[in-house]
Amino acid sequence: MRKIEELMYKEENAWIMIQEWALEAKNKVKILPNQRVDGENTLFKLQITNKSTMGAIALECGGILIDNGWLKILGSGHDRISGNILTWNNFNGTKLEFPLEKAMIIAYDIIGGFYVINAGEFGSSMNTIFYFAPDRLEWENLEMSYTDFLYWAMNGDLDLYYKQFRWLG
């Protein structure tokens, strides 16, 4: 297991890019603050570096609200997001019943959909994002990486994607 110092990079990390994306995003983006110790603990338990977008989010923020909270991207935890990437994926010994052993929840939406990154659960589409669609009760391959998903969440046409679920007001 790598030490936390081996997972954190000051110069070559993805956080600056994420902040730029958030500032220039087409969709409303709210980056939620975290406690630094929570970010470091999350990064350490995930054993990924902050060179990756997932690692940078885990270290630097509690999570990200997209489109006024319609979509919630998990980070190291904040009151406006239920849990964090560790608790949603049983890293902290939480006893959540989740039927996927080889996928990690990375985000969820207001209508009960879940976004996961595939780690073998869905065959050969490794490291791609799958969405559990609550209207169809099945998993859909979005054919994008975590980084692509993050960019899409900030800039994609969410009104079109969620068209049948949107309501006025």
Short mmCIF file of C-alpha atoms in Angstrom, two decimals:
data_model
loop_
_atom_site.label_atom_id
_atom_site.label_comp_id
_atom_site.label_asym_id
_atom_site.label_seq_id
_atom_site.Cartn_x
_atom_site.Cartn_y
_atom_site.Cartn_z
CA MET A 1 0.00 0.00 0.00
CA ARG A 2 1.37 3.38 -0.99
CA LYS A 3 1.80 6.17 1.54
CA ILE A 4 -0.38 9.27 1.19
CA GLU A 5 2.70 11.32 0.20
CA GLU A 6 3.17 9.01 -2.79
CA LEU A 7 -0.39 9.67 -3.97
CA MET A 8 -0.35 13.49 -3.84
CA TYR A 9 1.29 15.61 -6.52
CA LYS A 10 1.59 19.38 -6.24
CA GLU A 11 2.41 20.16 -9.85
CA GLU A 12 0.99 17.39 -12.02
CA ASN A 13 -2.53 16.97 -10.66
CA ALA A 14 -5.96 17.15 -12.24
CA TRP A 15 -7.51 19.63 -9.82
CA ILE A 16 -6.65 22.78 -11.78
CA MET A 17 -8.25 21.31 -14.90
CA ILE A 18 -11.40 20.37 -12.95
CA GLN A 19 -11.67 23.90 -11.53
CA GLU A 20 -11.30 25.38 -15.03
CA TRP A 21 -13.99 23.05 -16.36
CA ALA A 22 -16.30 24.08 -13.52
CA LEU A 23 -15.80 27.79 -14.25
CA GLU A 24 -16.47 27.34 -17.97
CA ALA A 25 -19.24 24.73 -17.63
CA LYS A 26 -22.53 24.96 -19.52
CA ASN A 27 -24.36 23.34 -16.60
CA LYS A 28 -24.45 24.81 -13.11
CA VAL A 29 -21.58 23.36 -11.07
CA LYS A 30 -21.09 23.68 -7.31
CA ILE A 31 -17.86 22.29 -5.89
CA LEU A 32 -18.44 21.39 -2.26
CA PRO A 33 -15.60 21.99 0.20
CA ASN A 34 -14.16 19.27 2.38
CA GLN A 35 -11.94 18.85 5.38
CA ARG A 36 -8.38 18.22 4.16
CA VAL A 37 -7.99 15.23 6.46
CA ASP A 38 -11.08 13.64 4.89
CA GLY A 39 -9.68 14.21 1.42
CA GLU A 40 -6.34 12.66 2.31
CA ASN A 41 -8.04 9.70 4.00
CA THR A 42 -10.23 9.15 0.93
CA LEU A 43 -7.29 9.33 -1.47
CA PHE A 44 -5.28 6.95 0.72
CA LYS A 45 -8.07 4.36 0.93
CA LEU A 46 -8.72 4.53 -2.80
CA GLN A 47 -4.98 4.19 -3.48
CA ILE A 48 -5.10 6.43 -6.53
CA THR A 49 -3.21 9.64 -7.18
CA ASN A 50 -4.52 13.14 -7.63
CA LYS A 51 -3.13 13.03 -11.17
CA SER A 52 -6.43 11.34 -12.01
CA THR A 53 -9.69 13.26 -12.00
CA MET A 54 -11.21 10.82 -9.50
CA GLY A 55 -8.22 11.19 -7.20
CA ALA A 56 -8.26 14.98 -7.46
CA ILE A 57 -11.96 15.12 -6.57
CA ALA A 58 -11.46 12.69 -3.68
CA LEU A 59 -8.62 14.80 -2.27
CA GLU A 60 -9.82 18.33 -2.95
CA CYS A 61 -13.58 18.38 -2.46
CA GLY A 62 -16.51 16.84 -0.67
CA GLY A 63 -18.26 16.27 -3.98
CA ILE A 64 -19.70 18.15 -6.91
CA LEU A 65 -23.31 19.17 -7.45
CA ILE A 66 -24.32 19.44 -11.08
CA ASP A 67 -27.48 21.20 -12.26
CA ASN A 68 -28.58 22.35 -8.78
CA GLY A 69 -27.96 18.91 -7.32
CA TRP A 70 -29.79 16.90 -9.97
CA LEU A 71 -26.54 14.96 -10.34
CA LYS A 72 -24.15 14.43 -7.43
CA ILE A 73 -20.57 13.35 -7.98
CA LEU A 74 -19.05 11.71 -4.93
CA GLY A 75 -15.92 13.05 -3.26
CA SER A 76 -14.67 12.88 0.31
CA GLY A 77 -18.02 13.91 1.80
CA HIS A 78 -20.20 16.92 2.47
CA ASP A 79 -23.56 17.53 4.16
CA ARG A 80 -25.21 18.22 0.79
CA ILE A 81 -24.28 14.75 -0.48
CA SER A 82 -25.33 11.60 1.32
CA GLY A 83 -22.09 9.86 2.29
CA ASN A 84 -18.92 9.88 0.24
CA ILE A 85 -17.19 7.67 -2.29
CA LEU A 86 -15.84 5.46 0.52
CA THR A 87 -19.14 4.86 2.30
CA TRP A 88 -21.03 4.26 -0.95
CA ASN A 89 -18.49 1.57 -1.83
CA ASN A 90 -18.00 -0.10 1.58
CA PHE A 91 -14.42 1.13 2.07
CA ASN A 92 -15.23 2.20 5.64
CA GLY A 93 -16.77 -1.10 6.67
CA THR A 94 -20.28 0.18 6.10
CA LYS A 95 -22.69 -2.63 5.41
CA LEU A 96 -24.47 -1.36 2.34
CA GLU A 97 -26.19 -3.99 0.27
CA PHE A 98 -24.95 -3.44 -3.24
CA PRO A 99 -25.15 -6.22 -5.81
CA LEU A 100 -22.01 -5.26 -7.76
CA GLU A 101 -18.67 -6.51 -6.52
CA LYS A 102 -16.53 -5.27 -9.40
CA ALA A 103 -17.80 -1.75 -9.93
CA MET A 104 -17.56 1.44 -7.88
CA ILE A 105 -20.34 4.00 -7.43
CA ILE A 106 -19.08 7.42 -8.44
CA ALA A 107 -22.28 9.47 -8.69
CA TYR A 108 -26.04 9.37 -8.35
CA ASP A 109 -28.96 11.45 -9.53
CA ILE A 110 -32.16 12.76 -8.01
CA ILE A 111 -34.35 10.17 -9.73
CA GLY A 112 -32.59 7.11 -8.30
CA GLY A 113 -30.03 6.47 -11.00
CA PHE A 114 -26.50 5.39 -10.17
CA TYR A 115 -23.28 5.86 -12.10
CA VAL A 116 -20.52 3.31 -11.59
CA ILE A 117 -17.07 2.73 -13.00
CA ASN A 118 -16.63 -0.81 -14.24
CA ALA A 119 -13.84 -2.89 -12.69
CA GLY A 120 -14.91 -6.18 -14.26
CA GLU A 121 -18.59 -6.42 -13.35
CA PHE A 122 -19.70 -5.77 -16.91
CA GLY A 123 -17.20 -7.82 -18.86
CA SER A 124 -14.48 -6.28 -20.95
CA SER A 125 -15.58 -2.64 -20.83
CA MET A 126 -13.07 -1.92 -18.07
CA ASN A 127 -12.88 1.57 -16.58
CA THR A 128 -15.98 2.75 -18.42
CA ILE A 129 -19.01 4.33 -16.80
CA PHE A 130 -22.31 2.47 -16.56
CA TYR A 131 -25.62 4.02 -15.54
CA PHE A 132 -28.36 2.20 -13.66
CA ALA A 133 -31.53 3.56 -15.22
CA PRO A 134 -34.38 3.54 -12.68
CA ASP A 135 -37.05 3.49 -15.40
CA ARG A 136 -35.64 0.35 -17.03
CA LEU A 137 -33.99 -1.24 -14.00
CA GLU A 138 -30.92 -2.17 -15.99
CA TRP A 139 -27.37 -1.01 -16.54
CA GLU A 140 -26.42 1.01 -19.61
CA ASN A 141 -22.85 1.38 -20.88
CA LEU A 142 -22.21 5.09 -21.40
CA GLU A 143 -18.96 4.26 -23.21
CA MET A 144 -16.98 6.99 -21.50
CA SER A 145 -14.18 7.17 -18.97
CA TYR A 146 -14.47 8.85 -15.57
CA THR A 147 -12.82 11.99 -16.95
CA ASP A 148 -15.14 12.02 -19.96
CA PHE A 149 -18.13 11.51 -17.63
CA LEU A 150 -17.08 14.45 -15.47
CA TYR A 151 -16.72 16.69 -18.51
CA TRP A 152 -20.09 15.49 -19.87
CA ALA A 153 -21.77 16.15 -16.50
CA MET A 154 -20.51 19.72 -16.57
CA ASN A 155 -21.14 20.41 -20.25
CA GLY A 156 -23.52 17.83 -21.69
CA ASP A 157 -27.16 18.37 -22.52
CA LEU A 158 -28.66 17.08 -19.27
CA ASP A 159 -32.11 18.35 -20.25
CA LEU A 160 -32.05 16.03 -23.25
CA TYR A 161 -30.50 13.12 -21.35
CA TYR A 162 -33.10 13.33 -18.57
CA LYS A 163 -35.92 14.59 -20.82
CA GLN A 164 -38.58 12.10 -19.73
CA PHE A 165 -37.85 12.76 -16.05
CA ARG A 166 -37.77 16.57 -15.98
CA TRP A 167 -40.67 18.54 -14.61
CA LEU A 168 -41.51 22.22 -14.63
CA GLY A 169 -40.82 24.34 -11.59
#
